[in-house]
Amino acid sequence: MSGSGKVVVPRQETGGYQIPSLGYRILVAALRLIPAFFLLVALPVAALTFVDSRGIALPISVFAVEGWGFLLLGLGTAQYISKPTRAYGPLMVVTSLLGLLYLFYALTLSPYRFVIPGGSASISAGYSMFLELVMIVPAIGIIVGLLITAEDARAPKERLPFDFPA
Amino acid sequence: MAALTVPTHRRPPAIYRAARALRVVSAIVLVLLILYAGTVAYSAIEVARSSVQSHSLSASFASNGTVEIAGSFTLSNPGLYPIDKVALTALIANGEGVFLGRLAVGPNDIAPSSTGVFPFAIYLPVSVSAAESLLTVDQTLGVNAWGNATYAYLFPLSISLVENRSWGAPFEGFRATVRTPTGGGGTLLVPVLVTFSNHANSPDQGTLAFVIESSGGIVCGSGSFPINDAAGALYDQTENVAVSAGCSLTGGHLLTTYSSGGSTVPLPPEAIP
């Protein structure tokens, strides 16, 4: 560690860390819910309702969108709240896995075929390539979750100073 | 000499760094995809608002015994993304389901903030028996069309359309009849009456030539009518044709052809009672 005339660089933390209280984490998680709710539930349901009001058959039921959306929102919120704990990594894996399954489910419904009301024309719109790109996000989430799980198993709490710097 | 202690930042563990880098990548991908999806939705709505428009539809007789229906349609793309490989194919059948003609357009690309113009031409073979009735009988044509395109690089679209279109015959109810001959001696005057209604969108402008054939196939006489019949107008004209008294018309035929713009199409023959 030390010696005459030498500069010693100790391996120590920089000021430690401060984990937010459970109440604060719940509050932040609730705030994060707002944009997530719009993205996962409100916008898709609004789009489906608009299409349904025009008499066009829906590619996916509103109930399914709401069910998957609220499930992912709940898991995402639990994941955020559990960030200081060892459950964070596994919860991220589960959330991302369910997100991936949701996208696979939507992928099986592509292409979306519908008949224009009052006419003899039908339109088919494929979106599988777009969904395959979106799948990158939960796929990375699974990898990240596995890495964090491995990190927490190898050295519990080692990541906390970096996740919650003081 | 006392040791000098310099506090420093500790480097995060390698696994953590990898996880963090991946999360950054994931967040960037997500933001880009959301922006892309939003702009695609906006552009698609703009494209849907600017509906397909058809222009300058015209029908004319072509030199190869067909009716040419030519025109064009435009598709505006006010959006931010291209519409690639726009292609349209249509099959046309007459009222009895007999195939008459095929239309093929594209594939063409429409760049963002531009308008694609697609000229087309359909040739309906009116000199063929299956389509001959198009000249003289109003009917309903079956149009079976389908098209493909790719929007915003990632969204393949296809449309299929089954539609019935009414066809107005340019010589609807065409009748060419031979009236009772008059005169005597070696030459008879035979009144030939031609009637029809022009139910097409364009005028009939040309010459209607006819030949009176005896039952044995001998040409007894011939003549022609100048035609300038506006769309929707009735045509009713009579012409006297000099026929040799020895030419027997009974059981013969009146053969008529319509010539316009260098093309000639035969009209259905009329039997002489």
PDB file of N, CA and C in Angstrom, chain B residues 61-122:
ATOM      1  N   PHE B  61     -60.356   3.771 -80.808  1.00  0.00           N
ATOM      2  CA  PHE B  61     -60.132   2.528 -81.531  1.00  0.00           C
ATOM      3  C   PHE B  61     -58.680   2.462 -81.967  1.00  0.00           C
ATOM      4  N   ALA B  62     -58.045   1.355 -81.681  1.00  0.00           N
ATOM      5  CA  ALA B  62     -56.656   1.176 -82.087  1.00  0.00           C
ATOM      6  C   ALA B  62     -56.616   0.396 -83.390  1.00  0.00           C
ATOM      7  N   SER B  63     -55.461   0.447 -84.044  1.00  0.00           N
ATOM      8  CA  SER B  63     -55.368  -0.129 -85.380  1.00  0.00           C
ATOM      9  C   SER B  63     -55.397  -1.650 -85.377  1.00  0.00           C
ATOM     10  N   ASN B  64     -55.198  -2.252 -84.227  1.00  0.00           N
ATOM     11  CA  ASN B  64     -55.143  -3.707 -84.192  1.00  0.00           C
ATOM     12  C   ASN B  64     -56.477  -4.340 -83.778  1.00  0.00           C
ATOM     13  N   GLY B  65     -57.553  -3.650 -84.074  1.00  0.00           N
ATOM     14  CA  GLY B  65     -58.865  -4.213 -83.779  1.00  0.00           C
ATOM     15  C   GLY B  65     -59.205  -4.210 -82.307  1.00  0.00           C
ATOM     16  N   THR B  66     -58.701  -3.252 -81.603  1.00  0.00           N
ATOM     17  CA  THR B  66     -58.983  -3.170 -80.169  1.00  0.00           C
ATOM     18  C   THR B  66     -59.496  -1.777 -79.830  1.00  0.00           C
ATOM     19  N   VAL B  67     -60.189  -1.715 -78.711  1.00  0.00           N
ATOM     20  CA  VAL B  67     -60.533  -0.418 -78.126  1.00  0.00           C
ATOM     21  C   VAL B  67     -59.473  -0.121 -77.076  1.00  0.00           C
ATOM     22  N   GLU B  68     -58.851   1.024 -77.197  1.00  0.00           N
ATOM     23  CA  GLU B  68     -57.812   1.400 -76.240  1.00  0.00           C
ATOM     24  C   GLU B  68     -58.410   2.363 -75.229  1.00  0.00           C
ATOM     25  N   ILE B  69     -58.343   1.954 -73.973  1.00  0.00           N
ATOM     26  CA  ILE B  69     -58.765   2.856 -72.897  1.00  0.00           C
ATOM     27  C   ILE B  69     -57.485   3.331 -72.225  1.00  0.00           C
ATOM     28  N   ALA B  70     -57.196   4.598 -72.372  1.00  0.00           N
ATOM     29  CA  ALA B  70     -55.944   5.135 -71.836  1.00  0.00           C
ATOM     30  C   ALA B  70     -56.246   6.204 -70.799  1.00  0.00           C
ATOM     31  N   GLY B  71     -55.373   6.342 -69.888  1.00  0.00           N
ATOM     32  CA  GLY B  71     -55.550   7.363 -68.860  1.00  0.00           C
ATOM     33  C   GLY B  71     -54.362   7.375 -67.932  1.00  0.00           C
ATOM     34  N   SER B  72     -54.529   7.988 -66.834  1.00  0.00           N
ATOM     35  CA  SER B  72     -53.464   7.998 -65.845  1.00  0.00           C
ATOM     36  C   SER B  72     -54.075   8.253 -64.480  1.00  0.00           C
ATOM     37  N   PHE B  73     -53.362   7.830 -63.464  1.00  0.00           N
ATOM     38  CA  PHE B  73     -53.778   8.201 -62.113  1.00  0.00           C
ATOM     39  C   PHE B  73     -52.554   8.692 -61.361  1.00  0.00           C
ATOM     40  N   THR B  74     -52.825   9.549 -60.413  1.00  0.00           N
ATOM     41  CA  THR B  74     -51.727  10.122 -59.628  1.00  0.00           C
ATOM     42  C   THR B  74     -51.883   9.728 -58.176  1.00  0.00           C
ATOM     43  N   LEU B  75     -50.764   9.548 -57.548  1.00  0.00           N
ATOM     44  CA  LEU B  75     -50.746   9.214 -56.127  1.00  0.00           C
ATOM     45  C   LEU B  75     -49.762  10.164 -55.452  1.00  0.00           C
ATOM     46  N   SER B  76     -50.302  11.011 -54.597  1.00  0.00           N
ATOM     47  CA  SER B  76     -49.445  11.979 -53.906  1.00  0.00           C
ATOM     48  C   SER B  76     -48.831  11.359 -52.663  1.00  0.00           C
ATOM     49  N   ASN B  77     -47.599  11.727 -52.405  1.00  0.00           N
ATOM     50  CA  ASN B  77     -46.923  11.254 -51.206  1.00  0.00           C
ATOM     51  C   ASN B  77     -46.394  12.461 -50.438  1.00  0.00           C
ATOM     52  N   PRO B  78     -47.260  13.111 -49.659  1.00  0.00           N
ATOM     53  CA  PRO B  78     -46.806  14.288 -48.914  1.00  0.00           C
ATOM     54  C   PRO B  78     -46.038  13.914 -47.645  1.00  0.00           C
ATOM     55  N   GLY B  79     -45.869  12.638 -47.396  1.00  0.00           N
ATOM     56  CA  GLY B  79     -45.221  12.195 -46.166  1.00  0.00           C
ATOM     57  C   GLY B  79     -43.706  12.319 -46.205  1.00  0.00           C
ATOM     58  N   LEU B  80     -43.093  11.759 -45.187  1.00  0.00           N
ATOM     59  CA  LEU B  80     -41.644  11.877 -45.009  1.00  0.00           C
ATOM     60  C   LEU B  80     -40.893  10.671 -45.549  1.00  0.00           C
ATOM     61  N   TYR B  81     -41.615   9.647 -45.940  1.00  0.00           N
ATOM     62  CA  TYR B  81     -40.961   8.405 -46.368  1.00  0.00           C
ATOM     63  C   TYR B  81     -41.399   8.031 -47.786  1.00  0.00           C
ATOM     64  N   PRO B  82     -40.558   7.308 -48.490  1.00  0.00           N
ATOM     65  CA  PRO B  82     -40.922   6.943 -49.868  1.00  0.00           C
ATOM     66  C   PRO B  82     -41.943   5.811 -49.913  1.00  0.00           C
ATOM     67  N   ILE B  83     -42.657   5.777 -51.004  1.00  0.00           N
ATOM     68  CA  ILE B  83     -43.509   4.621 -51.305  1.00  0.00           C
ATOM     69  C   ILE B  83     -42.810   3.904 -52.459  1.00  0.00           C
ATOM     70  N   ASP B  84     -42.279   2.749 -52.173  1.00  0.00           N
ATOM     71  CA  ASP B  84     -41.451   2.050 -53.148  1.00  0.00           C
ATOM     72  C   ASP B  84     -42.237   0.929 -53.837  1.00  0.00           C
ATOM     73  N   LYS B  85     -41.800   0.649 -55.043  1.00  0.00           N
ATOM     74  CA  LYS B  85     -42.286  -0.502 -55.814  1.00  0.00           C
ATOM     75  C   LYS B  85     -43.809  -0.520 -55.919  1.00  0.00           C
ATOM     76  N   VAL B  86     -44.355   0.636 -56.278  1.00  0.00           N
ATOM     77  CA  VAL B  86     -45.812   0.712 -56.469  1.00  0.00           C
ATOM     78  C   VAL B  86     -46.157   0.014 -57.786  1.00  0.00           C
ATOM     79  N   ALA B  87     -46.949  -1.013 -57.686  1.00  0.00           N
ATOM     80  CA  ALA B  87     -47.324  -1.779 -58.882  1.00  0.00           C
ATOM     81  C   ALA B  87     -48.803  -2.125 -58.797  1.00  0.00           C
ATOM     82  N   LEU B  88     -49.453  -2.105 -59.951  1.00  0.00           N
ATOM     83  CA  LEU B  88     -50.883  -2.408 -59.996  1.00  0.00           C
ATOM     84  C   LEU B  88     -51.170  -3.282 -61.202  1.00  0.00           C
ATOM     85  N   THR B  89     -51.957  -4.291 -60.988  1.00  0.00           N
ATOM     86  CA  THR B  89     -52.373  -5.178 -62.077  1.00  0.00           C
ATOM     87  C   THR B  89     -53.891  -5.318 -62.015  1.00  0.00           C
ATOM     88  N   ALA B  90     -54.529  -5.301 -63.170  1.00  0.00           N
ATOM     89  CA  ALA B  90     -55.984  -5.466 -63.202  1.00  0.00           C
ATOM     90  C   ALA B  90     -56.371  -6.377 -64.356  1.00  0.00           C
ATOM     91  N   LEU B  91     -57.302  -7.259 -64.099  1.00  0.00           N
ATOM     92  CA  LEU B  91     -57.858  -8.124 -65.141  1.00  0.00           C
ATOM     93  C   LEU B  91     -59.299  -7.694 -65.379  1.00  0.00           C
ATOM     94  N   ILE B  92     -59.657  -7.623 -66.640  1.00  0.00           N
ATOM     95  CA  ILE B  92     -61.008  -7.160 -66.984  1.00  0.00           C
ATOM     96  C   ILE B  92     -61.728  -8.267 -67.741  1.00  0.00           C
ATOM     97  N   ALA B  93     -62.933  -8.552 -67.304  1.00  0.00           N
ATOM     98  CA  ALA B  93     -63.754  -9.577 -67.952  1.00  0.00           C
ATOM     99  C   ALA B  93     -65.085  -8.954 -68.323  1.00  0.00           C
ATOM    100  N   ASN B  94     -65.704  -9.522 -69.352  1.00  0.00           N
ATOM    101  CA  ASN B  94     -67.014  -8.967 -69.729  1.00  0.00           C
ATOM    102  C   ASN B  94     -68.103  -9.520 -68.808  1.00  0.00           C
ATOM    103  N   GLY B  95     -69.341  -9.156 -69.110  1.00  0.00           N
ATOM    104  CA  GLY B  95     -70.441  -9.546 -68.239  1.00  0.00           C
ATOM    105  C   GLY B  95     -70.600 -11.043 -68.082  1.00  0.00           C
ATOM    106  N   GLU B  96     -70.087 -11.797 -69.054  1.00  0.00           N
ATOM    107  CA  GLU B  96     -70.194 -13.260 -68.977  1.00  0.00           C
ATOM    108  C   GLU B  96     -68.955 -13.879 -68.355  1.00  0.00           C
ATOM    109  N   GLY B  97     -68.041 -13.069 -67.899  1.00  0.00           N
ATOM    110  CA  GLY B  97     -66.848 -13.587 -67.235  1.00  0.00           C
ATOM    111  C   GLY B  97     -65.708 -13.933 -68.174  1.00  0.00           C
ATOM    112  N   VAL B  98     -65.845 -13.585 -69.449  1.00  0.00           N
ATOM    113  CA  VAL B  98     -64.781 -13.887 -70.413  1.00  0.00           C
ATOM    114  C   VAL B  98     -63.685 -12.827 -70.309  1.00  0.00           C
ATOM    115  N   PHE B  99     -62.449 -13.272 -70.161  1.00  0.00           N
ATOM    116  CA  PHE B  99     -61.317 -12.365 -70.017  1.00  0.00           C
ATOM    117  C   PHE B  99     -61.166 -11.482 -71.251  1.00  0.00           C
ATOM    118  N   LEU B 100     -61.030 -10.190 -71.038  1.00  0.00           N
ATOM    119  CA  LEU B 100     -60.919  -9.245 -72.147  1.00  0.00           C
ATOM    120  C   LEU B 100     -59.548  -8.592 -72.231  1.00  0.00           C
ATOM    121  N   GLY B 101     -59.031  -8.196 -71.102  1.00  0.00           N
ATOM    122  CA  GLY B 101     -57.767  -7.456 -71.157  1.00  0.00           C
ATOM    123  C   GLY B 101     -57.098  -7.365 -69.805  1.00  0.00           C
ATOM    124  N   ARG B 102     -55.865  -6.924 -69.842  1.00  0.00           N
ATOM    125  CA  ARG B 102     -55.054  -6.866 -68.626  1.00  0.00           C
ATOM    126  C   ARG B 102     -54.360  -5.516 -68.569  1.00  0.00           C
ATOM    127  N   LEU B 103     -54.321  -4.955 -67.376  1.00  0.00           N
ATOM    128  CA  LEU B 103     -53.653  -3.670 -67.171  1.00  0.00           C
ATOM    129  C   LEU B 103     -52.501  -3.895 -66.187  1.00  0.00           C
ATOM    130  N   ALA B 104     -51.367  -3.363 -66.507  1.00  0.00           N
ATOM    131  CA  ALA B 104     -50.227  -3.485 -65.590  1.00  0.00           C
ATOM    132  C   ALA B 104     -49.530  -2.134 -65.484  1.00  0.00           C
ATOM    133  N   VAL B 105     -49.319  -1.691 -64.272  1.00  0.00           N
ATOM    134  CA  VAL B 105     -48.678  -0.403 -64.014  1.00  0.00           C
ATOM    135  C   VAL B 105     -47.530  -0.615 -63.037  1.00  0.00           C
ATOM    136  N   GLY B 106     -46.422   0.060 -63.291  1.00  0.00           N
ATOM    137  CA  GLY B 106     -45.282  -0.010 -62.382  1.00  0.00           C
ATOM    138  C   GLY B 106     -44.440  -1.251 -62.595  1.00  0.00           C
ATOM    139  N   PRO B 107     -43.530  -1.536 -61.670  1.00  0.00           N
ATOM    140  CA  PRO B 107     -43.363  -0.862 -60.372  1.00  0.00           C
ATOM    141  C   PRO B 107     -42.590   0.443 -60.482  1.00  0.00           C
ATOM    142  N   ASN B 108     -43.083   1.435 -59.752  1.00  0.00           N
ATOM    143  CA  ASN B 108     -42.432   2.740 -59.680  1.00  0.00           C
ATOM    144  C   ASN B 108     -42.269   3.151 -58.218  1.00  0.00           C
ATOM    145  N   ASP B 109     -41.327   4.038 -57.993  1.00  0.00           N
ATOM    146  CA  ASP B 109     -41.110   4.574 -56.643  1.00  0.00           C
ATOM    147  C   ASP B 109     -41.636   6.003 -56.584  1.00  0.00           C
ATOM    148  N   ILE B 110     -42.212   6.356 -55.451  1.00  0.00           N
ATOM    149  CA  ILE B 110     -42.661   7.736 -55.235  1.00  0.00           C
ATOM    150  C   ILE B 110     -41.858   8.299 -54.078  1.00  0.00           C
ATOM    151  N   ALA B 111     -41.056   9.294 -54.372  1.00  0.00           N
ATOM    152  CA  ALA B 111     -40.204   9.893 -53.342  1.00  0.00           C
ATOM    153  C   ALA B 111     -41.057  10.695 -52.366  1.00  0.00           C
ATOM    154  N   PRO B 112     -40.518  10.966 -51.179  1.00  0.00           N
ATOM    155  CA  PRO B 112     -41.264  11.798 -50.223  1.00  0.00           C
ATOM    156  C   PRO B 112     -41.544  13.177 -50.811  1.00  0.00           C
ATOM    157  N   SER B 113     -42.675  13.745 -50.426  1.00  0.00           N
ATOM    158  CA  SER B 113     -43.085  15.081 -50.874  1.00  0.00           C
ATOM    159  C   SER B 113     -43.106  15.194 -52.392  1.00  0.00           C
ATOM    160  N   SER B 114     -43.596  14.167 -53.037  1.00  0.00           N
ATOM    161  CA  SER B 114     -43.718  14.218 -54.494  1.00  0.00           C
ATOM    162  C   SER B 114     -44.982  13.458 -54.900  1.00  0.00           C
ATOM    163  N   THR B 115     -45.260  13.527 -56.187  1.00  0.00           N
ATOM    164  CA  THR B 115     -46.457  12.879 -56.709  1.00  0.00           C
ATOM    165  C   THR B 115     -46.062  11.918 -57.824  1.00  0.00           C
ATOM    166  N   GLY B 116     -46.558  10.716 -57.721  1.00  0.00           N
ATOM    167  CA  GLY B 116     -46.291   9.728 -58.757  1.00  0.00           C
ATOM    168  C   GLY B 116     -47.415   9.735 -59.783  1.00  0.00           C
ATOM    169  N   VAL B 117     -47.048   9.791 -61.042  1.00  0.00           N
ATOM    170  CA  VAL B 117     -48.042   9.746 -62.129  1.00  0.00           C
ATOM    171  C   VAL B 117     -47.903   8.404 -62.827  1.00  0.00           C
ATOM    172  N   PHE B 118     -48.992   7.694 -62.954  1.00  0.00           N
ATOM    173  CA  PHE B 118     -48.963   6.353 -63.528  1.00  0.00           C
ATOM    174  C   PHE B 118     -49.858   6.303 -64.765  1.00  0.00           C
ATOM    175  N   PRO B 119     -49.291   6.425 -65.939  1.00  0.00           N
ATOM    176  CA  PRO B 119     -50.097   6.270 -67.147  1.00  0.00           C
ATOM    177  C   PRO B 119     -50.415   4.793 -67.384  1.00  0.00           C
ATOM    178  N   PHE B 120     -51.559   4.543 -67.973  1.00  0.00           N
ATOM    179  CA  PHE B 120     -51.911   3.150 -68.274  1.00  0.00           C
ATOM    180  C   PHE B 120     -52.724   3.093 -69.558  1.00  0.00           C
ATOM    181  N   ALA B 121     -52.772   1.938 -70.139  1.00  0.00           N
ATOM    182  CA  ALA B 121     -53.577   1.715 -71.347  1.00  0.00           C
ATOM    183  C   ALA B 121     -54.065   0.278 -71.333  1.00  0.00           C
ATOM    184  N   ILE B 122     -55.337   0.111 -71.581  1.00  0.00           N
ATOM    185  CA  ILE B 122     -55.928  -1.225 -71.664  1.00  0.00           C
ATOM    186  C   ILE B 122     -56.438  -1.400 -73.085  1.00  0.00           C
TER     187      ILE B 122
END
